[in-house]
mmCIF file with all atom_site columns, C-alpha atoms in Angstrom:
data_model
loop_
_atom_site.group_PDB
_atom_site.id
_atom_site.type_symbol
_atom_site.label_atom_id
_atom_site.label_alt_id
_atom_site.label_comp_id
_atom_site.label_asym_id
_atom_site.label_entity_id
_atom_site.label_seq_id
_atom_site.pdbx_PDB_ins_code
_atom_site.Cartn_x
_atom_site.Cartn_y
_atom_site.Cartn_z
_atom_site.occupancy
_atom_site.B_iso_or_equiv
_atom_site.pdbx_formal_charge
_atom_site.auth_seq_id
_atom_site.auth_comp_id
_atom_site.auth_asym_id
_atom_site.auth_atom_id
_atom_site.pdbx_PDB_model_num
ATOM 1  C CA . VAL A 1 1  ? 0.000   0.000  0.000  1.00 0.00 ? 1  VAL A CA 1
ATOM 2  C CA . GLN A 1 2  ? 1.342   3.393  -0.989 1.00 0.00 ? 2  GLN A CA 1
ATOM 3  C CA . ILE A 1 3  ? -0.178  6.453  0.687  1.00 0.00 ? 3  ILE A CA 1
ATOM 4  C CA . GLU A 1 4  ? -0.423  9.152  -1.963 1.00 0.00 ? 4  GLU A CA 1
ATOM 5  C CA . LYS A 1 5  ? -1.783  11.899 0.280  1.00 0.00 ? 5  LYS A CA 1
ATOM 6  C CA . TYR A 1 6  ? -3.466  12.474 3.600  1.00 0.00 ? 6  TYR A CA 1
ATOM 7  C CA . THR A 1 7  ? -5.333  15.272 5.320  1.00 0.00 ? 7  THR A CA 1
ATOM 8  C CA . ILE A 1 8  ? -5.630  15.613 9.083  1.00 0.00 ? 8  ILE A CA 1
ATOM 9  C CA . LYS A 1 9  ? -9.284  16.582 9.554  1.00 0.00 ? 9  LYS A CA 1
ATOM 10 C CA . GLU A 1 10 ? -9.568  16.782 13.336 1.00 0.00 ? 10 GLU A CA 1
ATOM 11 C CA . VAL A 1 11 ? -7.412  16.425 16.447 1.00 0.00 ? 11 VAL A CA 1
ATOM 12 C CA . LYS A 1 12 ? -8.845  16.101 19.960 1.00 0.00 ? 12 LYS A CA 1
ATOM 13 C CA . ILE A 1 13 ? -6.253  16.010 22.741 1.00 0.00 ? 13 ILE A CA 1
ATOM 14 C CA . SER A 1 14 ? -7.273  14.562 26.101 1.00 0.00 ? 14 SER A CA 1
ATOM 15 C CA . GLU A 1 15 ? -7.243  16.711 29.242 1.00 0.00 ? 15 GLU A CA 1
ATOM 16 C CA . SER A 1 16 ? -4.094  14.937 30.398 1.00 0.00 ? 16 SER A CA 1
ATOM 17 C CA . GLY A 1 17 ? -2.352  15.865 27.136 1.00 0.00 ? 17 GLY A CA 1
ATOM 18 C CA . ASN A 1 18 ? -1.076  12.285 26.782 1.00 0.00 ? 18 ASN A CA 1
ATOM 19 C CA . GLU A 1 19 ? -3.604  10.979 24.246 1.00 0.00 ? 19 GLU A CA 1
ATOM 20 C CA . ALA A 1 20 ? -5.150  12.319 21.064 1.00 0.00 ? 20 ALA A CA 1
ATOM 21 C CA . LEU A 1 21 ? -7.948  11.092 18.799 1.00 0.00 ? 21 LEU A CA 1
ATOM 22 C CA . VAL A 1 22 ? -7.188  12.007 15.194 1.00 0.00 ? 22 VAL A CA 1
ATOM 23 C CA . LEU A 1 23 ? -9.450  11.857 12.128 1.00 0.00 ? 23 LEU A CA 1
ATOM 24 C CA . ILE A 1 24 ? -7.467  11.466 8.888  1.00 0.00 ? 24 ILE A CA 1
ATOM 25 C CA . ASP A 1 25 ? -8.541  11.224 5.227  1.00 0.00 ? 25 ASP A CA 1
ATOM 26 C CA . TYR A 1 26 ? -6.197  9.043  3.167  1.00 0.00 ? 26 TYR A CA 1
ATOM 27 C CA . THR A 1 27 ? -5.768  8.535  -0.558 1.00 0.00 ? 27 THR A CA 1
ATOM 28 C CA . MET A 1 28 ? -3.791  5.372  -1.210 1.00 0.00 ? 28 MET A CA 1
ATOM 29 C CA . ASN A 1 29 ? -2.794  3.160  -4.092 1.00 0.00 ? 29 ASN A CA 1
ATOM 30 C CA . GLN A 1 30 ? -2.627  -0.607 -3.920 1.00 0.00 ? 30 GLN A CA 1
ATOM 31 C CA . MET A 1 31 ? -1.757  -2.693 -6.963 1.00 0.00 ? 31 MET A CA 1
ATOM 32 C CA . GLY A 1 32 ? -2.826  0.105  -9.329 1.00 0.00 ? 32 GLY A CA 1
ATOM 33 C CA . PHE A 1 33 ? -6.153  0.791  -7.623 1.00 0.00 ? 33 PHE A CA 1
ATOM 34 C CA . GLN A 1 34 ? -6.795  4.056  -5.803 1.00 0.00 ? 34 GLN A CA 1
ATOM 35 C CA . PHE A 1 35 ? -8.730  4.037  -2.528 1.00 0.00 ? 35 PHE A CA 1
ATOM 36 C CA . ASN A 1 36 ? -10.016 6.858  -0.345 1.00 0.00 ? 36 ASN A CA 1
ATOM 37 C CA . THR A 1 37 ? -10.660 6.152  3.304  1.00 0.00 ? 37 THR A CA 1
ATOM 38 C CA . THR A 1 38 ? -11.117 7.962  6.584  1.00 0.00 ? 38 THR A CA 1
ATOM 39 C CA . ALA A 1 39 ? -9.442  6.597  9.689  1.00 0.00 ? 39 ALA A CA 1
ATOM 40 C CA . ARG A 1 40 ? -9.967  7.439  13.345 1.00 0.00 ? 40 ARG A CA 1
ATOM 41 C CA . GLU A 1 41 ? -6.643  6.919  15.093 1.00 0.00 ? 41 GLU A CA 1
ATOM 42 C CA . LYS A 1 42 ? -5.508  7.127  18.690 1.00 0.00 ? 42 LYS A CA 1
ATOM 43 C CA . TRP A 1 43 ? -2.074  8.608  19.349 1.00 0.00 ? 43 TRP A CA 1
ATOM 44 C CA . ILE A 1 44 ? -0.169  8.475  22.648 1.00 0.00 ? 44 ILE A CA 1
ATOM 45 C CA . TRP A 1 45 ? 2.496   10.906 23.899 1.00 0.00 ? 45 TRP A CA 1
ATOM 46 C CA . GLU A 1 46 ? 5.318   8.660  25.105 1.00 0.00 ? 46 GLU A CA 1
ATOM 47 C CA . ASN A 1 47 ? 8.984   9.436  25.835 1.00 0.00 ? 47 ASN A CA 1
ATOM 48 C CA . GLY A 1 48 ? 8.774   12.839 24.129 1.00 0.00 ? 48 GLY A CA 1
ATOM 49 C CA . ASP A 1 49 ? 7.137   11.601 20.890 1.00 0.00 ? 49 ASP A CA 1
ATOM 50 C CA . TRP A 1 50 ? 3.638   10.967 19.559 1.00 0.00 ? 50 TRP A CA 1
ATOM 51 C CA . ARG A 1 51 ? 3.130   7.276  18.761 1.00 0.00 ? 51 ARG A CA 1
ATOM 52 C CA . LEU A 1 52 ? 0.239   5.590  16.982 1.00 0.00 ? 52 LEU A CA 1
ATOM 53 C CA . ASN A 1 53 ? -1.709  3.183  19.207 1.00 0.00 ? 53 ASN A CA 1
ATOM 54 C CA . LEU A 1 54 ? -1.981  0.268  16.765 1.00 0.00 ? 54 LEU A CA 1
ATOM 55 C CA . ALA A 1 55 ? -4.192  -1.805 19.079 1.00 0.00 ? 55 ALA A CA 1
ATOM 56 C CA . PHE A 1 56 ? -6.841  0.942  18.851 1.00 0.00 ? 56 PHE A CA 1
ATOM 57 C CA . SER A 1 57 ? -6.298  1.694  15.160 1.00 0.00 ? 57 SER A CA 1
ATOM 58 C CA . LEU A 1 58 ? -6.597  -1.964 14.071 1.00 0.00 ? 58 LEU A CA 1
ATOM 59 C CA . SER A 1 59 ? -9.651  -2.697 16.214 1.00 0.00 ? 59 SER A CA 1
ATOM 60 C CA . PRO A 1 60 ? -12.733 -3.811 14.244 1.00 0.00 ? 60 PRO A CA 1
ATOM 61 C CA . PHE A 1 61 ? -14.840 -1.701 16.619 1.00 0.00 ? 61 PHE A CA 1
ATOM 62 C CA . VAL A 1 62 ? -13.380 1.629  15.443 1.00 0.00 ? 62 VAL A CA 1
ATOM 63 C CA . ILE A 1 63 ? -15.634 3.299  12.877 1.00 0.00 ? 63 ILE A CA 1
ATOM 64 C CA . LYS A 1 64 ? -13.892 3.728  9.527  1.00 0.00 ? 64 LYS A CA 1
ATOM 65 C CA . LYS A 1 65 ? -15.362 4.879  6.240  1.00 0.00 ? 65 LYS A CA 1
ATOM 66 C CA . ASN A 1 66 ? -14.167 3.427  2.886  1.00 0.00 ? 66 ASN A CA 1
#
């Protein structure tokens, strides 16, 4: 999968400042086919960097639009 472009639509940072919910629109290409999708991701501030929480992002219970 090759991500061709993305747009960060919304960022909501928790009161603690250690977590953020992010809504991102992606345009990607896989095997010559272009796909547009929206992902809701959870990011965690850890050791001075923002890191994607993959357990949240890969969950089948997170609403995603294709």
